Short mmCIF file of C-alpha atoms in Angstrom, two decimals:
data_model
loop_
_atom_site.label_atom_id
_atom_site.label_comp_id
_atom_site.label_asym_id
_atom_site.label_seq_id
_atom_site.Cartn_x
_atom_site.Cartn_y
_atom_site.Cartn_z
CA MET A 1 54.53 -15.69 2.89
CA SER A 2 51.61 -13.95 1.85
CA LYS A 3 50.50 -10.66 3.73
CA GLN A 4 47.71 -11.17 6.26
CA GLU A 5 44.67 -9.41 5.60
CA THR A 6 42.55 -8.11 8.72
CA LEU A 7 38.86 -8.89 8.04
CA ILE A 8 37.44 -7.93 11.25
CA ARG A 9 38.74 -5.14 13.84
CA LEU A 10 37.15 -3.83 16.85
CA GLN A 11 38.88 -0.94 18.58
CA ASP A 12 37.78 0.05 22.34
CA VAL A 13 34.42 -1.19 21.59
CA THR A 14 31.84 -0.63 23.98
CA VAL A 15 28.22 -1.53 23.95
CA ARG A 16 25.83 -0.15 26.39
CA TYR A 17 22.01 -1.19 26.50
CA SER A 18 19.44 1.50 27.01
CA LYS A 19 18.99 0.03 30.74
CA GLY A 20 22.85 1.23 31.16
CA THR A 21 24.05 -2.61 31.05
CA GLU A 22 27.52 -2.83 29.48
CA ALA A 23 27.38 -5.84 27.17
CA LEU A 24 30.91 -5.33 25.95
CA ARG A 25 33.41 -3.11 27.46
CA GLU A 26 36.56 -1.64 25.52
CA VAL A 27 37.03 -4.92 23.66
CA SER A 28 39.84 -4.69 20.95
CA LEU A 29 40.76 -7.53 18.63
CA SER A 30 41.31 -8.34 15.09
CA VAL A 31 40.79 -11.51 13.12
CA GLU A 32 42.69 -12.15 9.74
CA LYS A 33 41.22 -13.47 6.65
CA GLY A 34 40.93 -17.32 6.77
CA GLU A 35 40.93 -17.52 10.56
CA PHE A 36 38.86 -19.97 12.57
CA VAL A 37 38.04 -18.36 15.66
CA PHE A 38 36.22 -19.56 18.84
CA VAL A 39 34.47 -16.88 21.19
CA VAL A 40 33.65 -18.37 24.42
CA GLY A 41 32.34 -17.31 27.64
CA CYS A 42 29.55 -18.14 30.22
CA SER A 43 26.04 -16.88 29.99
CA GLY A 44 25.98 -13.00 30.16
CA SER A 45 29.62 -12.63 29.01
CA GLY A 46 28.78 -10.53 25.78
CA LYS A 47 29.18 -13.35 23.26
CA SER A 48 25.58 -12.89 21.60
CA THR A 49 26.18 -8.92 21.64
CA PHE A 50 29.50 -9.57 20.16
CA ILE A 51 27.85 -11.58 17.15
CA LYS A 52 24.65 -9.05 16.89
CA THR A 53 27.40 -6.13 16.71
CA LEU A 54 28.94 -7.73 14.03
CA LEU A 55 25.69 -8.23 12.39
CA GLY A 56 25.01 -4.63 12.51
CA GLU A 57 22.05 -5.37 14.81
CA VAL A 58 23.41 -3.49 17.70
CA PRO A 59 25.16 -0.25 17.68
CA VAL A 60 28.35 0.28 19.32
CA SER A 61 28.50 2.94 22.16
CA SER A 62 31.88 3.87 21.58
CA GLY A 63 35.07 2.69 19.98
CA ASN A 64 34.77 1.24 16.29
CA ILE A 65 34.24 -2.07 14.25
CA ILE A 66 35.52 -2.41 10.83
CA VAL A 67 34.57 -5.44 8.92
CA SER A 68 35.66 -6.01 5.26
CA GLN A 69 36.89 -2.53 5.08
CA LYS A 70 33.74 -0.99 6.29
CA ARG A 71 33.23 0.80 9.43
CA LEU A 72 29.94 -0.27 10.94
CA ASP A 73 29.11 3.06 12.73
CA LYS A 74 29.34 4.82 9.47
CA LEU A 75 27.13 2.38 7.73
CA LYS A 76 23.77 3.96 6.62
CA ARG A 77 20.40 1.97 6.85
CA LYS A 78 20.28 1.41 3.24
CA GLU A 79 23.93 -0.13 3.13
CA LEU A 80 23.11 -2.47 5.95
CA PRO A 81 21.41 -5.17 3.67
CA TYR A 82 24.45 -4.99 1.39
CA TYR A 83 26.73 -5.15 4.15
CA ARG A 84 25.16 -8.31 5.46
CA ARG A 85 25.42 -10.02 2.07
CA THR A 86 29.05 -10.25 2.80
CA LEU A 87 28.43 -12.39 5.84
CA GLY A 88 26.90 -15.87 6.42
CA VAL A 89 25.23 -16.44 9.72
CA VAL A 90 24.02 -19.73 11.61
CA PHE A 91 21.94 -19.74 14.53
CA GLN A 92 21.50 -22.13 17.31
CA GLU A 93 17.97 -22.83 16.68
CA PHE A 94 18.31 -23.18 12.88
CA ARG A 95 15.81 -20.59 11.78
CA LEU A 96 14.51 -22.60 8.74
CA LEU A 97 11.33 -21.65 7.11
CA GLU A 98 8.86 -24.58 8.02
CA ASP A 99 6.53 -24.25 5.12
CA ARG A 100 9.49 -24.66 2.60
CA ASN A 101 11.49 -27.44 1.62
CA VAL A 102 15.29 -27.55 1.89
CA TYR A 103 16.10 -26.31 -1.73
CA GLU A 104 13.78 -23.27 -1.06
CA ASN A 105 15.34 -22.68 2.44
CA VAL A 106 18.63 -22.32 0.71
CA ALA A 107 17.49 -20.60 -2.27
CA LEU A 108 15.78 -17.64 -0.31
CA ALA A 109 19.39 -16.46 0.20
CA GLN A 110 19.80 -16.33 -3.44
CA ARG A 111 16.48 -14.78 -4.22
CA VAL A 112 17.12 -12.04 -1.74
CA ILE A 113 20.23 -10.87 -3.74
CA GLY A 114 18.38 -11.39 -7.02
CA VAL A 115 20.26 -14.45 -8.59
CA GLU A 116 18.76 -15.58 -11.68
CA ASN A 117 16.78 -18.76 -11.54
CA GLU A 118 19.28 -21.16 -13.62
CA ARG A 119 22.20 -19.91 -11.47
CA MET A 120 20.43 -20.15 -8.59
CA LYS A 121 19.60 -23.93 -9.07
CA ARG A 122 23.06 -24.56 -9.83
CA ASN A 123 24.53 -22.75 -6.74
CA VAL A 124 21.86 -24.29 -4.09
CA SER A 125 22.58 -27.75 -5.77
CA ILE A 126 26.30 -27.51 -5.37
CA MET A 127 25.87 -26.17 -1.74
CA LEU A 128 23.41 -29.06 -0.84
CA GLU A 129 26.16 -31.25 -2.42
CA MET A 130 28.77 -29.87 -0.03
CA VAL A 131 26.69 -30.35 2.93
CA GLY A 132 25.41 -33.78 1.94
CA LEU A 133 21.83 -32.95 1.65
CA ALA A 134 21.45 -33.32 -2.23
CA GLN A 135 19.24 -36.42 -1.77
CA LYS A 136 16.84 -34.29 0.68
CA SER A 137 16.30 -31.27 -1.29
CA LYS A 138 12.56 -31.66 -1.39
CA ALA A 139 12.06 -32.57 2.09
CA TYR A 140 10.68 -30.09 4.76
CA PRO A 141 12.48 -29.14 8.01
CA LYS A 142 10.16 -31.08 10.13
CA GLU A 143 11.22 -34.31 8.20
CA LEU A 144 14.96 -33.65 9.06
CA SER A 145 17.21 -34.49 12.19
CA GLY A 146 18.62 -31.44 14.15
CA GLY A 147 21.83 -32.09 12.57
CA GLU A 148 20.51 -31.97 8.93
CA GLN A 149 18.40 -28.80 9.69
CA GLN A 150 21.59 -27.14 10.93
CA ARG A 151 23.40 -28.27 7.56
CA VAL A 152 20.36 -26.55 5.69
CA ALA A 153 21.14 -23.53 7.54
CA ILE A 154 25.00 -23.66 6.72
CA ALA A 155 24.02 -24.27 3.00
CA ARG A 156 21.86 -21.21 3.13
CA ALA A 157 24.50 -18.98 4.82
CA MET A 158 27.11 -20.08 2.64
CA VAL A 159 25.35 -20.12 -0.97
CA ASN A 160 26.26 -16.57 -1.46
CA ARG A 161 29.90 -17.08 -0.86
CA PRO A 162 30.10 -14.76 2.05
CA GLY A 163 33.67 -13.89 3.27
CA ILE A 164 32.68 -14.26 6.87
CA LEU A 165 30.63 -17.09 8.26
CA LEU A 166 29.19 -16.15 12.10
CA ALA A 167 27.86 -19.15 14.07
CA ASP A 168 26.09 -18.51 17.11
CA GLU A 169 25.95 -21.36 19.19
CA PRO A 170 25.49 -23.83 16.14
CA THR A 171 25.84 -27.03 18.14
CA GLY A 172 23.53 -25.59 21.06
CA ASN A 173 20.62 -27.82 19.94
CA LEU A 174 22.48 -30.80 18.94
CA ASP A 175 23.58 -34.13 20.32
CA PRO A 176 27.39 -34.80 20.32
CA GLU A 177 27.62 -36.89 17.19
CA ASN A 178 25.90 -34.25 15.12
CA SER A 179 27.61 -31.50 17.00
CA TRP A 180 30.82 -32.86 15.42
CA GLU A 181 29.38 -33.27 12.08
CA ILE A 182 28.45 -29.50 12.22
CA MET A 183 32.00 -28.47 13.25
CA GLY A 184 33.31 -30.54 10.86
CA LEU A 185 31.61 -28.71 8.24
CA LEU A 186 32.35 -25.39 9.64
CA ASP A 187 36.11 -26.47 9.55
CA GLU A 188 35.74 -27.47 5.88
CA MET A 189 34.19 -24.18 4.99
CA ASN A 190 37.24 -22.50 6.54
CA LYS A 191 39.76 -24.85 4.73
CA LEU A 192 37.90 -23.35 1.55
CA GLY A 193 38.89 -19.83 2.45
CA THR A 194 35.87 -18.64 4.68
CA THR A 195 36.63 -16.69 7.92
CA VAL A 196 34.58 -18.57 10.62
CA VAL A 197 33.78 -16.94 13.90
CA VAL A 198 31.92 -19.37 16.22
CA VAL A 199 30.31 -18.31 19.36
CA THR A 200 29.98 -21.23 21.87
CA HIS A 201 29.97 -22.50 25.51
CA ASN A 202 30.65 -26.21 24.36
CA ASN A 203 34.27 -26.56 26.02
CA GLU A 204 34.57 -30.15 24.53
CA ILE A 205 34.53 -28.82 21.17
CA VAL A 206 36.48 -25.81 21.75
CA ASN A 207 39.23 -27.88 23.49
CA ARG A 208 39.68 -30.45 20.96
CA MET A 209 39.65 -28.29 17.72
CA GLN A 210 42.52 -26.26 18.81
CA LYS A 211 41.79 -23.08 17.16
CA ARG A 212 42.12 -19.49 18.24
CA VAL A 213 39.98 -18.67 21.32
CA ILE A 214 38.81 -15.37 22.48
CA THR A 215 37.26 -15.50 26.06
CA LEU A 216 34.87 -13.01 27.12
CA ASN A 217 33.73 -12.48 30.89
CA ASN A 218 31.29 -9.83 31.89
CA GLY A 219 31.73 -7.94 28.64
CA ASN A 220 35.47 -7.81 28.95
CA LEU A 221 37.79 -9.60 26.84
CA ILE A 222 39.98 -11.70 29.36
CA LYS A 223 41.89 -14.05 26.92
CA ASP A 224 42.97 -14.38 23.43
CA GLU A 225 44.90 -17.45 22.54
CA ALA A 226 46.18 -18.65 19.29
CA GLN A 227 45.35 -22.52 20.03
CA GLY A 228 43.28 -22.18 23.05
CA GLY A 229 40.95 -24.06 25.37
CA TYR A 230 37.93 -23.23 27.22
CA VAL A 231 37.25 -24.20 30.93
CA GLN A 232 33.74 -23.20 32.12
CA MET B 1 11.42 -7.41 -11.47
CA LYS B 2 12.35 -10.56 -9.64
CA THR B 3 11.60 -8.66 -6.52
CA PHE B 4 8.27 -8.06 -7.82
CA GLN B 5 7.72 -11.40 -9.05
CA TYR B 6 8.56 -12.70 -5.77
CA GLY B 7 6.55 -10.12 -3.95
CA LEU B 8 3.62 -11.09 -5.99
CA LYS B 9 3.88 -14.64 -5.08
CA GLN B 10 4.51 -13.96 -1.55
CA GLY B 11 1.54 -11.32 -1.14
CA ILE B 12 -1.07 -13.66 -2.70
CA LYS B 13 0.36 -16.59 -0.47
CA SER B 14 -0.11 -14.26 2.49
CA ILE B 15 -3.76 -13.12 1.69
CA TRP B 16 -4.62 -16.92 1.52
CA GLN B 17 -2.66 -17.70 4.79
CA ASN B 18 -4.49 -14.83 6.51
CA ARG B 19 -7.79 -15.60 4.68
CA LEU B 20 -10.05 -14.35 7.75
CA PHE B 21 -8.40 -11.38 8.13
CA SER B 22 -8.15 -10.62 4.27
CA LEU B 23 -11.87 -11.74 4.00
CA ALA B 24 -12.76 -9.11 6.51
CA ALA B 25 -10.77 -6.39 4.88
CA ILE B 26 -12.16 -7.36 1.44
CA GLY B 27 -15.78 -7.23 3.00
CA THR B 28 -15.26 -3.92 4.71
CA ILE B 29 -13.54 -2.34 1.27
CA ALA B 30 -16.43 -4.10 -0.40
CA ILE B 31 -19.17 -2.31 1.61
CA CYS B 32 -17.26 0.95 1.61
CA LEU B 33 -16.88 1.16 -2.04
CA PHE B 34 -20.20 -0.06 -2.80
CA LEU B 35 -21.66 2.61 -0.56
CA LEU B 36 -19.31 5.05 -2.52
CA GLY B 37 -20.54 3.76 -5.76
CA LEU B 38 -24.35 3.91 -4.40
CA PHE B 39 -23.67 7.66 -3.30
CA TYR B 40 -21.96 8.67 -6.61
CA ALA B 41 -25.06 6.85 -8.55
CA ILE B 42 -27.30 8.69 -6.30
CA ILE B 43 -25.50 12.17 -6.74
CA SER B 44 -25.12 11.99 -10.40
CA ASN B 45 -28.39 10.72 -11.13
CA PHE B 46 -29.51 13.70 -8.72
CA GLU B 47 -27.52 15.93 -10.75
CA HIS B 48 -28.73 14.89 -13.95
CA MET B 49 -32.44 15.45 -12.49
CA VAL B 50 -31.52 18.98 -11.23
CA TYR B 51 -29.96 19.79 -14.52
CA ASN B 52 -33.17 18.82 -16.22
CA ALA B 53 -35.06 20.85 -13.74
CA GLU B 54 -32.84 23.69 -14.11
CA SER B 55 -33.19 23.82 -17.83
CA SER B 56 -36.93 24.08 -17.22
CA VAL B 57 -36.36 26.99 -14.79
CA GLY B 58 -36.30 30.13 -16.86
CA VAL B 59 -35.85 33.73 -16.05
CA THR B 60 -38.13 35.97 -17.91
CA VAL B 61 -36.96 39.51 -19.30
CA PHE B 62 -39.36 42.21 -19.80
CA PHE B 63 -38.55 45.32 -21.70
CA ASP B 64 -39.33 49.22 -21.22
CA ALA B 65 -42.27 50.17 -23.11
CA GLY B 66 -41.99 51.50 -26.67
CA ILE B 67 -38.41 49.95 -26.93
CA SER B 68 -37.23 49.15 -30.52
CA GLN B 69 -36.88 45.66 -31.96
CA GLU B 70 -33.21 46.64 -32.34
CA GLN B 71 -32.78 47.47 -28.78
CA ILE B 72 -34.45 44.05 -27.98
CA ASP B 73 -31.93 42.34 -30.12
CA GLN B 74 -28.97 44.37 -28.55
CA ILE B 75 -30.23 43.09 -24.88
CA GLY B 76 -30.58 39.67 -26.29
CA ARG B 77 -26.78 39.62 -27.38
CA GLU B 78 -25.82 41.08 -24.19
CA ILE B 79 -27.61 38.23 -22.20
CA ARG B 80 -26.26 35.52 -24.44
CA ALA B 81 -22.75 36.85 -23.56
CA TYR B 82 -22.86 35.49 -20.13
CA LYS B 83 -21.10 31.97 -19.72
CA THR B 84 -23.83 30.78 -17.46
CA VAL B 85 -26.57 31.51 -19.77
CA ASP B 86 -27.46 28.25 -21.66
CA LYS B 87 -30.35 29.28 -23.76
CA VAL B 88 -32.12 32.53 -24.70
CA THR B 89 -35.80 32.33 -26.28
CA TYR B 90 -37.73 35.42 -27.67
CA VAL B 91 -41.23 35.49 -26.93
CA SER B 92 -43.07 38.40 -28.83
CA ALA B 93 -46.09 40.17 -27.48
CA GLU B 94 -48.22 38.41 -30.08
CA GLU B 95 -46.92 34.99 -28.88
CA ALA B 96 -47.48 35.78 -25.24
CA TRP B 97 -50.92 37.14 -26.12
CA LYS B 98 -51.65 33.74 -28.08
CA LYS B 99 -50.24 31.68 -24.87
CA PHE B 100 -52.32 33.42 -22.59
CA GLN B 101 -55.42 33.04 -24.71
CA LYS B 102 -54.87 29.35 -25.04
CA GLU B 103 -54.18 28.88 -21.40
CA MET B 104 -57.32 30.95 -20.54
CA ASN B 105 -59.57 29.25 -23.14
CA ALA B 106 -58.55 25.84 -21.97
CA GLU B 107 -60.38 27.03 -18.77
CA GLY B 108 -63.26 28.33 -20.48
CA GLY B 109 -62.67 32.09 -20.59
CA GLU B 110 -64.00 34.68 -22.90
CA LEU B 111 -60.93 36.76 -23.75
CA GLU B 112 -61.61 36.83 -27.18
CA ASP B 113 -65.02 38.62 -26.74
CA THR B 114 -63.46 41.13 -24.46
CA PHE B 115 -60.48 42.31 -26.24
CA GLY B 116 -61.33 41.59 -29.84
CA GLU B 117 -58.32 41.93 -32.09
CA GLU B 118 -56.33 44.03 -29.46
CA ASN B 119 -53.31 42.64 -27.75
CA PRO B 120 -53.44 43.80 -23.98
CA LEU B 121 -49.82 42.32 -23.50
CA LYS B 122 -48.38 44.40 -26.29
CA ASP B 123 -45.58 45.47 -23.94
CA SER B 124 -45.24 42.13 -22.86
CA ALA B 125 -42.51 40.86 -25.31
CA SER B 126 -39.65 38.97 -23.26
CA TYR B 127 -36.83 36.66 -23.37
CA GLU B 128 -36.86 33.53 -21.48
CA VAL B 129 -33.37 32.93 -20.33
CA TYR B 130 -32.19 29.45 -19.10
CA LEU B 131 -29.08 29.10 -17.14
CA THR B 132 -26.42 26.05 -16.87
CA ASP B 133 -26.22 26.27 -13.22
CA VAL B 134 -29.08 27.47 -11.16
CA SER B 135 -27.04 28.54 -8.13
CA ASN B 136 -25.70 31.50 -10.33
CA GLN B 137 -29.28 32.79 -10.93
CA GLU B 138 -29.20 35.59 -8.65
CA ASN B 139 -26.03 37.43 -10.10
CA ILE B 140 -27.41 36.89 -13.41
CA VAL B 141 -30.75 38.54 -12.55
CA ARG B 142 -29.04 41.39 -11.02
CA ALA B 143 -26.61 41.82 -14.08
CA ILE B 144 -29.64 41.82 -16.47
CA GLN B 145 -31.46 44.29 -14.45
CA ASP B 146 -28.70 46.63 -14.89
CA ILE B 147 -29.03 46.34 -18.81
CA ASP B 148 -30.51 49.51 -20.62
CA GLY B 149 -34.14 48.88 -21.75
CA VAL B 150 -34.69 45.97 -19.31
CA ARG B 151 -37.91 46.64 -17.16
CA LYS B 152 -38.43 43.76 -15.06
CA VAL B 153 -36.72 40.22 -14.43
CA ASN B 154 -39.16 37.40 -13.12
CA SER B 155 -37.13 34.65 -11.44
CA SER B 156 -37.96 32.02 -8.90
CA ASN B 157 -35.05 31.99 -6.43
CA THR B 158 -36.82 29.26 -4.19
CA VAL B 159 -36.91 26.61 -6.68
CA ALA B 160 -33.19 27.34 -7.79
CA ASP B 161 -31.94 27.56 -4.03
CA GLY B 162 -33.73 24.58 -3.22
CA LEU B 163 -32.48 22.46 -5.77
CA SER B 164 -28.81 23.67 -5.25
CA SER B 165 -28.87 23.09 -1.48
CA PHE B 166 -30.44 19.68 -1.51
CA ASN B 167 -27.65 18.45 -3.88
CA ALA B 168 -24.93 19.97 -1.87
CA LEU B 169 -26.64 18.40 1.29
CA ILE B 170 -26.48 14.93 -0.28
CA ALA B 171 -22.93 15.34 -1.45
CA TYR B 172 -21.74 16.23 2.09
CA ILE B 173 -23.54 13.60 3.93
CA SER B 174 -22.25 11.10 1.67
CA ALA B 175 -18.66 12.34 1.49
CA THR B 176 -18.74 12.18 5.27
CA ILE B 177 -19.89 8.68 5.47
CA ILE B 178 -17.55 7.47 2.63
CA LEU B 179 -14.63 9.18 4.59
CA LEU B 180 -15.33 7.49 7.73
CA LEU B 181 -15.73 3.96 5.73
CA ILE B 182 -12.35 4.46 4.05
CA LEU B 183 -10.81 5.14 7.47
CA VAL B 184 -12.16 1.93 8.65
CA SER B 185 -11.33 0.08 5.56
CA VAL B 186 -7.50 1.55 5.88
CA PHE B 187 -7.73 0.27 9.49
CA LEU B 188 -8.82 -3.22 8.55
CA ILE B 189 -6.45 -3.50 5.57
CA SER B 190 -3.43 -2.31 8.10
CA SER B 191 -4.91 -5.13 10.46
CA ALA B 192 -4.82 -7.95 7.99
CA VAL B 193 -1.09 -6.81 6.89
CA ALA B 194 0.06 -6.55 10.41
CA ALA B 195 -1.18 -10.15 10.94
CA GLY B 196 0.64 -11.27 7.91
CA ILE B 197 3.86 -9.69 9.35
CA ARG B 198 3.26 -11.46 12.53
CA VAL B 199 2.96 -14.76 10.75
CA ARG B 200 5.84 -14.38 8.81
CA LYS B 201 8.09 -12.60 11.16
CA ASP B 202 10.71 -15.46 11.33
CA GLU B 203 10.93 -15.01 7.63
CA ILE B 204 11.22 -11.25 7.67
CA SER B 205 13.85 -11.52 10.26
CA ILE B 206 15.87 -14.11 8.33
CA MET B 207 15.81 -12.38 5.04
CA GLN B 208 17.09 -9.28 7.07
CA TYR B 209 19.88 -11.45 8.38
CA ILE B 210 20.92 -12.55 4.93
CA GLY B 211 20.97 -9.09 3.07
CA ALA B 212 17.34 -8.56 1.90
CA THR B 213 16.77 -4.94 1.08
CA GLU B 214 13.81 -2.90 2.49
CA THR B 215 12.17 -3.12 -0.74
CA PHE B 216 12.39 -6.81 -0.89
CA VAL B 217 11.01 -7.26 2.58
CA LYS B 218 8.31 -4.91 2.02
CA MET B 219 7.12 -5.62 -1.32
CA PRO B 220 4.86 -8.90 -0.61
CA PHE B 221 3.20 -6.97 2.20
CA ILE B 222 2.27 -3.78 -0.09
CA ILE B 223 1.24 -6.04 -3.00
CA GLU B 224 -1.07 -7.73 -0.26
CA GLY B 225 -2.74 -4.73 0.75
CA ILE B 226 -3.11 -3.64 -2.94
CA PHE B 227 -4.59 -6.78 -3.92
CA ILE B 228 -6.98 -6.84 -1.01
CA GLY B 229 -8.02 -3.38 -2.15
CA MET B 230 -8.38 -4.33 -5.75
CA ILE B 231 -10.89 -7.47 -4.86
CA GLY B 232 -12.59 -5.17 -2.46
CA ALA B 233 -13.19 -2.83 -5.38
CA VAL B 234 -14.10 -5.33 -7.98
CA VAL B 235 -16.89 -7.09 -5.85
CA PRO B 236 -19.32 -3.86 -5.58
CA LEU B 237 -18.58 -3.25 -9.47
CA VAL B 238 -19.70 -6.62 -10.40
CA VAL B 239 -22.70 -5.97 -8.22
CA PHE B 240 -23.51 -2.71 -9.68
CA TRP B 241 -23.11 -3.99 -13.13
CA PHE B 242 -25.95 -6.53 -12.68
CA VAL B 243 -27.97 -4.25 -10.36
CA TYR B 244 -28.08 -0.76 -11.71
CA GLU B 245 -30.21 -0.96 -14.72
CA LYS B 246 -32.68 -3.34 -13.15
CA LEU B 247 -32.81 -0.74 -10.23
CA ILE B 248 -33.77 1.98 -12.52
CA ASP B 249 -36.36 -0.12 -14.32
CA PHE B 250 -37.76 -1.04 -10.91
CA ILE B 251 -38.12 2.74 -9.90
CA LEU B 252 -39.57 3.86 -13.20
CA THR B 253 -42.04 1.13 -13.17
CA HIS B 254 -43.28 1.48 -9.61
CA PHE B 255 -42.92 5.40 -9.48
CA SER B 256 -44.36 6.14 -12.86
CA ALA B 257 -46.33 9.06 -11.28
CA LEU B 258 -42.80 10.90 -10.96
CA SER B 259 -41.34 9.81 -14.37
CA GLN B 260 -41.64 13.64 -15.46
CA TRP B 261 -38.96 14.28 -12.75
CA LEU B 262 -37.18 10.89 -12.73
CA THR B 263 -34.58 10.84 -15.40
CA PHE B 264 -31.38 8.61 -14.86
CA VAL B 265 -27.77 8.73 -16.03
CA GLY B 266 -27.16 5.61 -18.55
CA ALA B 267 -25.15 2.54 -17.09
CA SER B 268 -22.39 3.12 -19.82
CA GLU B 269 -21.81 6.84 -18.69
CA GLU B 270 -22.17 5.81 -15.04
CA PHE B 271 -19.51 3.07 -15.04
CA ARG B 272 -17.19 5.49 -17.28
CA VAL B 273 -16.52 7.15 -14.18
CA LEU B 274 -17.42 4.69 -11.39
CA ILE B 275 -14.96 1.80 -12.52
CA PRO B 276 -11.84 4.14 -12.29
CA MET B 277 -12.91 5.55 -9.34
CA SER B 278 -13.58 2.44 -7.32
CA LEU B 279 -10.51 0.77 -8.43
CA LEU B 280 -8.33 4.00 -7.71
CA VAL B 281 -9.84 4.17 -4.18
CA GLY B 282 -9.60 0.56 -3.62
CA VAL B 283 -5.98 0.46 -4.65
CA GLY B 284 -5.19 3.67 -2.83
CA ILE B 285 -6.84 2.23 0.54
CA GLY B 286 -4.85 -0.96 0.10
CA PHE B 287 -1.66 1.06 -0.33
CA ALA B 288 -2.17 3.29 2.35
CA GLY B 289 -3.32 0.54 4.94
CA SER B 290 -0.44 -1.82 3.98
CA ALA B 291 1.99 1.10 3.99
CA MET B 292 0.86 2.09 7.36
CA SER B 293 1.36 -1.33 8.87
CA VAL B 294 4.66 -2.07 7.14
CA ARG B 295 6.03 1.32 8.64
CA LYS B 296 4.80 0.53 12.18
CA HIS B 297 5.85 -3.28 12.13
CA LEU B 298 8.85 -3.58 9.97
CA VAL B 299 11.16 -1.13 11.33
CA ARG B 300 14.73 -2.86 11.61
#
C-alpha cells in the first residue's frame, strides 16, 4: 500500500473579517492526495471562506494552511499566481467570458501560463473532448445550456492539469440532470488522480455520492466523516 | 513575448470596446500636444527672431586717445576671448568718419565744406562687438570697461533686456498651460483605462484565479494607455505637417511690412525636435495615466 501524501492541511485556522466576524474558528483538517471531499454547511457556515482561504484570497488570522507543501501565510504577493496554477477552480455562476467562444475560454488558462500555441491547441482539444464539448468549441457561452457552460468551466480549470480542483457550489445554478452530469465529470477527474474539494449545500448529491464529508457550522468544523451524508 | 502579444491584442481590443472614452482621451492629448507643438513653434521661431535681432544688437567699444594700433589689437584679442562674444568688427577712425559723412550727406549736410580733409572723429576708432546671448550683455560690458585702453562702451540694455524678458515670459506662460493640459490628459487616460478595467472586471478576476501574473493582467491596460497617447501625439503632428509651411507663407505674405523681423525656423528643423518630443510626451502621458489607473483599480 503506497504512503498517503497530504495535499491540504489546516492547523487551528481562524479567519476573522475586519468587522470582527469569525468566518472560520480554529479549523483543523487534512486532505490526502487523490481524495474527493465535500464541504457542506448552511449559509454562513464558512464554506465560501474555506474556499477563498485555499485560493489565497482571504488571509488567515491565526493558525496556518499548507497546500502542496506551501504555507499560504508565508506566500509572497508575487508567488500567489504561481501557487494558483497548482489549483483548478470552478464557480457556481460558471464565470465564462461571454465575448469568447468555448475554445478561447479554455485556452485562456493556457495563455496565462504562457503555453505555446501548438501545445495549447492540443491540450484544449483533449480537454474539450474529455468534457464532451469537442463539437461546440466555436460556440459562445450564451449558446450553451447551464450544464454545458459548467463543463467549459471545468475544462478551463483542468486544462493546466492542477493537482487540486476546488469547486464552489458547482451545481448551484443547474437542474438535477445537469447537476448529476457535472458531479459525474468531477468524479471522473478525481479518478484520473486529481484531488477534488466540492463546497455544496446540495444534500441529495452528497448523500448519494458517499464521499468524505466535512461539515461546517458557524465557522466550526463539527463533523468529518469518511463516507458521510448531509442533512440540512 | 507571448504576454506582450496578448497584451497588445487585448489593449487594442479594449480601445475599441471603450471607444468613446478612448476618443475623448485621444482628443484631449491631441489638443494638448497640438498646443505643445504650437507653443514650441512660437518659442523656437521667436528665439530664432531674437537671435537674429541679437546679432544686430552690438556693443561699441571706444579707446583712449592716442592709443597705438598694437594696443587696439590686444584689446580685440581680449574681447574675442569671452565665450559669449559672437563677432568683433574693427571700425577705424576713417571708416567711422566716412560712415558718418555718408549718413549726413544723405540728409543734405555740408560736412565736407566745413571739415575738408580733417577727420573730426580721429579718436573714434571702435570695435563693434556682437554677442551670442544678449541677456549676458551687462556682464560683458562691465568686463570690457575694465580692459586697459578702453575709454567708453556704448550699449543698449533696453533692447537686450526687453527681448530676453519677452522670450522668458512666453516660455513660462506656455509651460504653465502645457503642464495643466498634460495633467488633464493623464486624468482622461486614467479614466479611459479605468473604464476598460471595469468592463473587463470579470476577465481580470478569472485570470487572477487561474494564476495570471500581475504583469500579464496589467499589460493590456498599460499598452492601451500608451497606444492612446501615441495616437494622440500623431494626430497633431500630421496637422502640423500640413499646416506649418502654409502658415509661415501666410504670415510672410500678409505681414510683409515686418518681414525684416519675421524670420522663421524651417519645417524640417522644426520637426526634428517636434516629432520625438510629441511622441515622447504622448507615450509618457499614456503610460502615466494607465499606470495610475492600474495601480488604483487592479490591487488584488
